[in-house]
PDB file of C-alpha atoms in Angstrom:
ATOM      1  CA  ALA Q  69      79.972 103.161 103.180  1.00 96.00           C
ATOM      2  CA  ILE Q  70      83.892 102.791 103.944  1.00 95.00           C
ATOM      3  CA  SER Q  71      87.047 101.655 100.813  1.00 97.00           C
ATOM      4  CA  LEU Q  72      89.778  99.820 102.015  1.00 97.00           C
ATOM      5  CA  GLY Q  73      93.582 101.270 103.243  1.00 96.00           C
ATOM      6  CA  ASN Q  74      96.447  99.784 102.635  1.00 96.00           C
ATOM      7  CA  HIS Q  75      96.603 100.044 106.483  1.00 96.00           C
ATOM      8  CA  GLU Q  76      93.692  97.698 106.800  1.00 97.00           C
ATOM      9  CA  PHE Q  77      96.241  94.722 105.418  1.00 98.00           C
ATOM     10  CA  ASP Q  78      99.580  95.271 108.772  1.00 97.00           C
ATOM     11  CA  PHE Q  79      97.792  92.796 110.301  1.00 96.00           C
ATOM     12  CA  LYS Q  80      98.064  90.347 107.091  1.00 98.00           C
ATOM     13  CA  PRO Q  81      94.946  88.453 105.329  1.00 98.00           C
ATOM     14  CA  GLU Q  82      93.796  86.396 108.560  1.00 98.00           C
ATOM     15  CA  GLY Q  83      94.114  89.184 111.135  1.00 98.00           C
ATOM     16  CA  LEU Q  84      92.377  92.163 108.695  1.00 98.00           C
ATOM     17  CA  ALA Q  85      89.544  88.402 108.281  1.00 98.00           C
ATOM     18  CA  ARG Q  86      89.577  88.529 112.660  1.00 97.00           C
ATOM     19  CA  VAL Q  87      89.171  92.948 112.121  1.00 96.00           C
ATOM     20  CA  LEU Q  88      86.289  92.226 110.307  1.00 96.00           C
ATOM     21  CA  ARG Q  89      84.654  89.330 111.897  1.00 95.00           C
ATOM     22  CA  ALA Q  90      85.484  91.133 115.346  1.00 94.00           C
ATOM     23  CA  ALA Q  91      83.859  93.921 114.278  1.00 93.00           C
ATOM     24  CA  VAL Q  92      80.582  93.055 113.173  1.00 89.00           C
ATOM     25  CA  LYS Q  93      80.043  91.185 116.511  1.00 88.00           C
ATOM     26  CA  LYS Q  94      79.967  94.908 117.982  1.00 82.00           C
ATOM     27  CA  THR Q  95      79.216  97.500 116.143  1.00 80.00           C
ATOM     28  CA  ASN Q  96      76.758  97.790 113.407  1.00 84.00           C
ATOM     29  CA  LEU Q  97      79.339  98.572 110.632  1.00 88.00           C
ATOM     30  CA  PRO Q  98      79.127 100.887 107.612  1.00 94.00           C
ATOM     31  CA  SER Q  99      79.304  99.522 103.976  1.00 96.00           C
ATOM     32  CA  LEU Q 100      83.102  98.531 103.207  1.00 97.00           C
ATOM     33  CA  LEU Q 101      83.560  98.552  99.872  1.00 98.00           C
ATOM     34  CA  LEU Q 102      87.059  97.596  97.747  1.00 98.00           C
ATOM     35  CA  ALA Q 103      86.074  95.887  93.711  1.00 98.00           C
ATOM     36  CA  ASN Q 104      89.628  95.305  92.705  1.00 98.00           C
ATOM     37  CA  VAL Q 105      91.034  93.008  95.516  1.00 98.00           C
ATOM     38  CA  LEU Q 106      92.512  89.641  93.938  1.00 98.00           C
ATOM     39  CA  PHE Q 107      92.616  86.096  97.002  1.00 98.00           C
ATOM     40  CA  SER Q 108      94.563  83.201  96.046  1.00 97.00           C
ATOM     41  CA  ARG Q 109      93.803  80.119  94.429  1.00 96.00           C
ATOM     42  CA  GLU Q 110      97.168  78.738  95.625  1.00 97.00           C
ATOM     43  CA  ASP Q 111      98.293  79.822  99.192  1.00 97.00           C
ATOM     44  CA  PRO Q 112      95.426  79.579 101.899  1.00 97.00           C
ATOM     45  CA  ARG Q 113      96.838  82.238 104.081  1.00 97.00           C
ATOM     46  CA  ASP Q 114      94.296  84.346 102.287  1.00 98.00           C
ATOM     47  CA  ASP Q 115      91.434  82.229 102.418  1.00 98.00           C
ATOM     48  CA  GLY Q 116      89.938  83.593 106.148  1.00 98.00           C
ATOM     49  CA  LEU Q 117      89.409  86.484 104.586  1.00 98.00           C
ATOM     50  CA  GLU Q 118      88.505  85.294 101.355  1.00 98.00           C
ATOM     51  CA  MET Q 119      85.328  83.579 103.571  1.00 98.00           C
ATOM     52  CA  ALA Q 120      84.636  87.261 105.491  1.00 98.00           C
ATOM     53  CA  PHE Q 121      84.690  89.021 101.076  1.00 98.00           C
ATOM     54  CA  ARG Q 122      82.085  85.865 100.699  1.00 98.00           C
ATOM     55  CA  ASP Q 123      79.873  86.292 103.710  1.00 97.00           C
ATOM     56  CA  GLY Q 124      79.705  89.923 102.462  1.00 96.00           C
ATOM     57  CA  LEU Q 125      81.798  91.663 105.099  1.00 96.00           C
ATOM     58  CA  VAL Q 126      83.392  93.541 102.445  1.00 98.00           C
ATOM     59  CA  LYS Q 127      81.728  94.744  98.837  1.00 98.00           C
ATOM     60  CA  PRO Q 128      82.192  95.494  96.034  1.00 98.00           C
ATOM     61  CA  PHE Q 129      80.305  98.711  95.559  1.00 98.00           C
ATOM     62  CA  THR Q 130      77.165  98.834  97.918  1.00 98.00           C
ATOM     63  CA  ILE Q 131      73.363 101.544  96.211  1.00 98.00           C
ATOM     64  CA  LEU Q 132      72.182 103.979  98.184  1.00 97.00           C
ATOM     65  CA  ASP Q 133      68.179 105.520  97.879  1.00 95.00           C
ATOM     66  CA  ARG Q 134      68.041 109.153  98.722  1.00 91.00           C
ATOM     67  CA  GLN Q 135      64.793 110.565  97.942  1.00 86.00           C
ATOM     68  CA  GLY Q 136      64.272 108.308  95.123  1.00 90.00           C
ATOM     69  CA  ILE Q 137      67.570 108.902  93.383  1.00 93.00           C
ATOM     70  CA  ARG Q 138      69.729 105.289  93.562  1.00 97.00           C
ATOM     71  CA  ILE Q 139      73.397 106.457  94.013  1.00 97.00           C
ATOM     72  CA  GLY Q 140      75.807 104.031  93.592  1.00 98.00           C
ATOM     73  CA  ILE Q 141      79.271 103.238  95.347  1.00 98.00           C
ATOM     74  CA  PHE Q 142      82.409 101.252  95.146  1.00 98.00           C
ATOM     75  CA  GLY Q 143      85.963 100.906  96.507  1.00 98.00           C
ATOM     76  CA  LEU Q 144      88.917 100.932  94.302  1.00 98.00           C
ATOM     77  CA  MET Q 145      92.529 100.094  96.368  1.00 98.00           C
ATOM     78  CA  GLY Q 146      95.306 102.477  93.305  1.00 97.00           C
ATOM     79  CA  LYS Q 147      98.310 101.394  92.997  1.00 97.00           C
ATOM     80  CA  ASP Q 148     100.496 103.317  94.997  1.00 95.00           C
ATOM     81  CA  ALA Q 149      98.952 101.389  97.792  1.00 96.00           C
ATOM     82  CA  ALA Q 150      98.757  98.023  96.912  1.00 97.00           C
ATOM     83  CA  GLU Q 151     103.257  98.840  96.610  1.00 96.00           C
ATOM     84  CA  LYS Q 152     102.755 100.067 100.605  1.00 95.00           C
ATOM     85  CA  ALA Q 153     100.414  96.702 101.402  1.00 96.00           C
ATOM     86  CA  PRO Q 154     103.493  94.033 102.028  1.00 96.00           C
ATOM     87  CA  PHE Q 155     101.715  91.679 104.713  1.00 97.00           C
ATOM     88  CA  ALA Q 156      98.756  91.532 102.399  1.00 98.00           C
ATOM     89  CA  ALA Q 157     100.549  89.096  99.891  1.00 98.00           C
ATOM     90  CA  PRO Q 158      99.012  86.626  98.606  1.00 98.00           C
ATOM     91  CA  VAL Q 159      96.348  89.526  98.099  1.00 98.00           C
ATOM     92  CA  LYS Q 160      96.983  91.669  94.857  1.00 98.00           C
ATOM     93  CA  PHE Q 161      94.954  94.130  93.944  1.00 98.00           C
ATOM     94  CA  SER Q 162      93.501  93.717  89.797  1.00 98.00           C
ATOM     95  CA  ASP Q 163      94.373  97.809  87.385  1.00 98.00           C
ATOM     96  CA  PRO Q 164      92.417 100.336  89.253  1.00 98.00           C
ATOM     97  CA  LEU Q 165      90.859 101.535  86.386  1.00 98.00           C
ATOM     98  CA  GLU Q 166      90.081  98.045  84.839  1.00 98.00           C
ATOM     99  CA  ALA Q 167      87.911  97.462  87.948  1.00 98.00           C
ATOM    100  CA  ALA Q 168      86.469 100.921  88.503  1.00 98.00           C
ATOM    101  CA  ARG Q 169      85.305 100.358  83.785  1.00 98.00           C
ATOM    102  CA  ARG Q 170      83.846  96.758  85.495  1.00 98.00           C
ATOM    103  CA  MET Q 171      81.762  98.978  88.213  1.00 98.00           C
ATOM    104  CA  VAL Q 172      80.647 101.764  85.757  1.00 98.00           C
ATOM    105  CA  ARG Q 173      78.816  99.414  83.713  1.00 98.00           C
ATOM    106  CA  GLN Q 174      77.387  97.110  86.551  1.00 98.00           C
ATOM    107  CA  LEU Q 175      76.274 100.534  87.992  1.00 98.00           C
ATOM    108  CA  ARG Q 176      74.651 101.997  85.646  1.00 98.00           C
ATOM    109  CA  GLU Q 177      74.105  99.363  82.969  1.00 98.00           C
ATOM    110  CA  LYS Q 178      72.511  96.415  85.593  1.00 98.00           C
ATOM    111  CA  GLU Q 179      71.861  97.894  89.148  1.00 98.00           C
ATOM    112  CA  ARG Q 180      70.459 101.731  86.945  1.00 98.00           C
ATOM    113  CA  VAL Q 181      71.870 103.474  89.716  1.00 98.00           C
ATOM    114  CA  ASP Q 182      71.786 108.073  88.782  1.00 96.00           C
ATOM    115  CA  VAL Q 183      74.441 109.379  90.169  1.00 97.00           C
ATOM    116  CA  VAL Q 184      78.548 107.042  91.160  1.00 98.00           C
ATOM    117  CA  ILE Q 185      80.874 107.650  93.467  1.00 98.00           C
ATOM    118  CA  CYS Q 186      83.940 106.693  93.368  1.00 98.00           C
ATOM    119  CA  LEU Q 187      86.603 105.586  96.833  1.00 98.00           C
ATOM    120  CA  SER Q 188      89.679 106.069  96.264  1.00 97.00           C
ATOM    121  CA  HIS Q 189      92.628 104.612  98.475  1.00 97.00           C
ATOM    122  CA  SER Q 190      95.111 106.318  95.890  1.00 94.00           C
ATOM    123  CA  SER Q 191      96.981 109.560  95.266  1.00 94.00           C
ATOM    124  CA  LEU Q 192      96.142 111.933  93.569  1.00 96.00           C
ATOM    125  CA  ARG Q 193      97.774 112.403  90.548  1.00 96.00           C
ATOM    126  CA  GLU Q 194      95.771 108.843  90.158  1.00 97.00           C
ATOM    127  CA  ASP Q 195      92.661 109.791  90.703  1.00 98.00           C
ATOM    128  CA  ARG Q 196      92.617 112.044  88.168  1.00 98.00           C
ATOM    129  CA  LYS Q 197      94.199 109.224  85.617  1.00 98.00           C
ATOM    130  CA  LEU Q 198      91.091 107.177  87.100  1.00 98.00           C
ATOM    131  CA  ALA Q 199      88.711 110.299  86.567  1.00 98.00           C
ATOM    132  CA  ALA Q 200      90.725 111.022  83.194  1.00 98.00           C
ATOM    133  CA  GLY Q 201      90.314 107.527  81.799  1.00 98.00           C
ATOM    134  CA  VAL Q 202      87.270 105.895  83.271  1.00 98.00           C
ATOM    135  CA  GLU Q 203      84.232 107.958  82.037  1.00 98.00           C
ATOM    136  CA  GLY Q 204      81.051 107.572  84.231  1.00 98.00           C
ATOM    137  CA  ILE Q 205      82.182 108.686  87.574  1.00 98.00           C
ATOM    138  CA  ASP Q 206      80.892 111.096  88.564  1.00 97.00           C
ATOM    139  CA  ILE Q 207      83.028 111.895  92.303  1.00 98.00           C
ATOM    140  CA  ILE Q 208      85.883 110.587  93.335  1.00 98.00           C
ATOM    141  CA  VAL Q 209      86.122 110.403  97.126  1.00 97.00           C
ATOM    142  CA  GLY Q 210      90.451 110.135  97.285  1.00 95.00           C
ATOM    143  CA  GLY Q 211      92.745 109.163 100.554  1.00 90.00           C
ATOM    144  CA  HIS Q 212      95.732 108.070 100.859  1.00 91.00           C
ATOM    145  CA  SER Q 213      97.906 110.941  99.845  1.00 90.00           C
ATOM    146  CA  HIS Q 214      96.994 113.001 102.766  1.00 90.00           C
ATOM    147  CA  THR Q 215      95.966 115.516 100.254  1.00 91.00           C
ATOM    148  CA  ARG Q 216      94.237 119.156 101.404  1.00 93.00           C
ATOM    149  CA  LEU Q 217      92.039 120.112  98.432  1.00 94.00           C
ATOM    150  CA  GLU Q 218      90.475 123.485  99.567  1.00 92.00           C
ATOM    151  CA  LYS Q 219      87.027 122.768  96.403  1.00 94.00           C
ATOM    152  CA  PRO Q 220      87.172 120.023  93.893  1.00 95.00           C
ATOM    153  CA  LEU Q 221      88.807 119.352  91.784  1.00 96.00           C
ATOM    154  CA  LYS Q 222      87.156 118.300  88.115  1.00 97.00           C
ATOM    155  CA  VAL Q 223      88.461 116.246  85.317  1.00 97.00           C
ATOM    156  CA  ASN Q 224      86.307 116.023  82.503  1.00 96.00           C
ATOM    157  CA  ASN Q 225      83.087 114.905  84.190  1.00 94.00           C
ATOM    158  CA  THR Q 226      84.249 113.654  87.216  1.00 98.00           C
ATOM    159  CA  LEU Q 227      84.249 115.725  90.684  1.00 97.00           C
ATOM    160  CA  ILE Q 228      87.867 114.374  92.858  1.00 97.00           C
ATOM    161  CA  VAL Q 229      87.289 115.851  96.304  1.00 97.00           C
ATOM    162  CA  GLN Q 230      90.516 115.003  99.229  1.00 95.00           C
ATOM    163  CA  THR Q 231      90.243 116.830 102.789  1.00 93.00           C
ATOM    164  CA  GLY Q 232      94.186 115.753 103.868  1.00 90.00           C
ATOM    165  CA  ALA Q 233      94.366 113.245 106.523  1.00 90.00           C
ATOM    166  CA  TYR Q 234      94.103 111.754 110.293  1.00 88.00           C
ATOM    167  CA  GLY Q 235      90.769 113.317 110.845  1.00 87.00           C
ATOM    168  CA  ARG Q 236      92.238 117.131 110.731  1.00 91.00           C
ATOM    169  CA  TYR Q 237      89.617 118.347 108.559  1.00 90.00           C
ATOM    170  CA  ILE Q 238      85.828 116.659 107.920  1.00 89.00           C
ATOM    171  CA  GLY Q 239      84.565 117.191 103.823  1.00 90.00           C
ATOM    172  CA  ALA Q 240      81.187 118.343 102.718  1.00 91.00           C
ATOM    173  CA  LEU Q 241      80.233 118.168  99.287  1.00 91.00           C
ATOM    174  CA  ASP Q 242      76.872 118.994  98.523  1.00 90.00           C
ATOM    175  CA  LEU Q 243      74.876 117.372  95.463  1.00 86.00           C
ATOM    176  CA  LEU Q 244      71.600 118.881  94.153  1.00 85.00           C
ATOM    177  CA  ARG Q 245      69.812 117.365  91.908  1.00 79.00           C
ATOM    178  CA  ASP Q 246      66.693 119.683  89.433  1.00 78.00           C
ATOM    179  CA  GLY Q 247      67.653 122.580  92.715  1.00 76.00           C
ATOM    180  CA  LYS Q 248      67.372 120.310  95.501  1.00 76.00           C
ATOM    181  CA  TYR Q 249      69.895 118.167  98.269  1.00 77.00           C
ATOM    182  CA  PHE Q 250      69.932 114.553  97.953  1.00 72.00           C
TER     183      PHE Q 250
END
């Protein structure tokens, strides 16, 4: 799964919609996620992208089942990244903490997942704030700030990981439950 970030909007909403539609015709994409997108009701410049979201090309969350463990994953655009996405207009992004709380409720209470992972396109500072302010997120996989963490940070009961930028490093986080990897 991947979360959309500010650079996905560099070709404006209609450009992103065209890229998404072309990509699904050519390849089997991973789940594309973004839970805090807001479309304009008045401005038609984002209608094509809104339709791509409605068609399921980008979803707020996905659920994986690994050895009987249900893993809920959702994507967020942070405030810092949203401010660096001038071509996204008229698309806007809701408050990441509010969106995360909504997603945690959905995933924990309605979808009954065992693990919640947030794919955050935010700064490390925002990820720390997210972990401190939203109970129920197990792991935040962060991006945008290009921070390279040697080991996970722990804020409350949430692990935060980031691996830098431009594919220079690959991160791995092994998860154990009852002594078994999943």
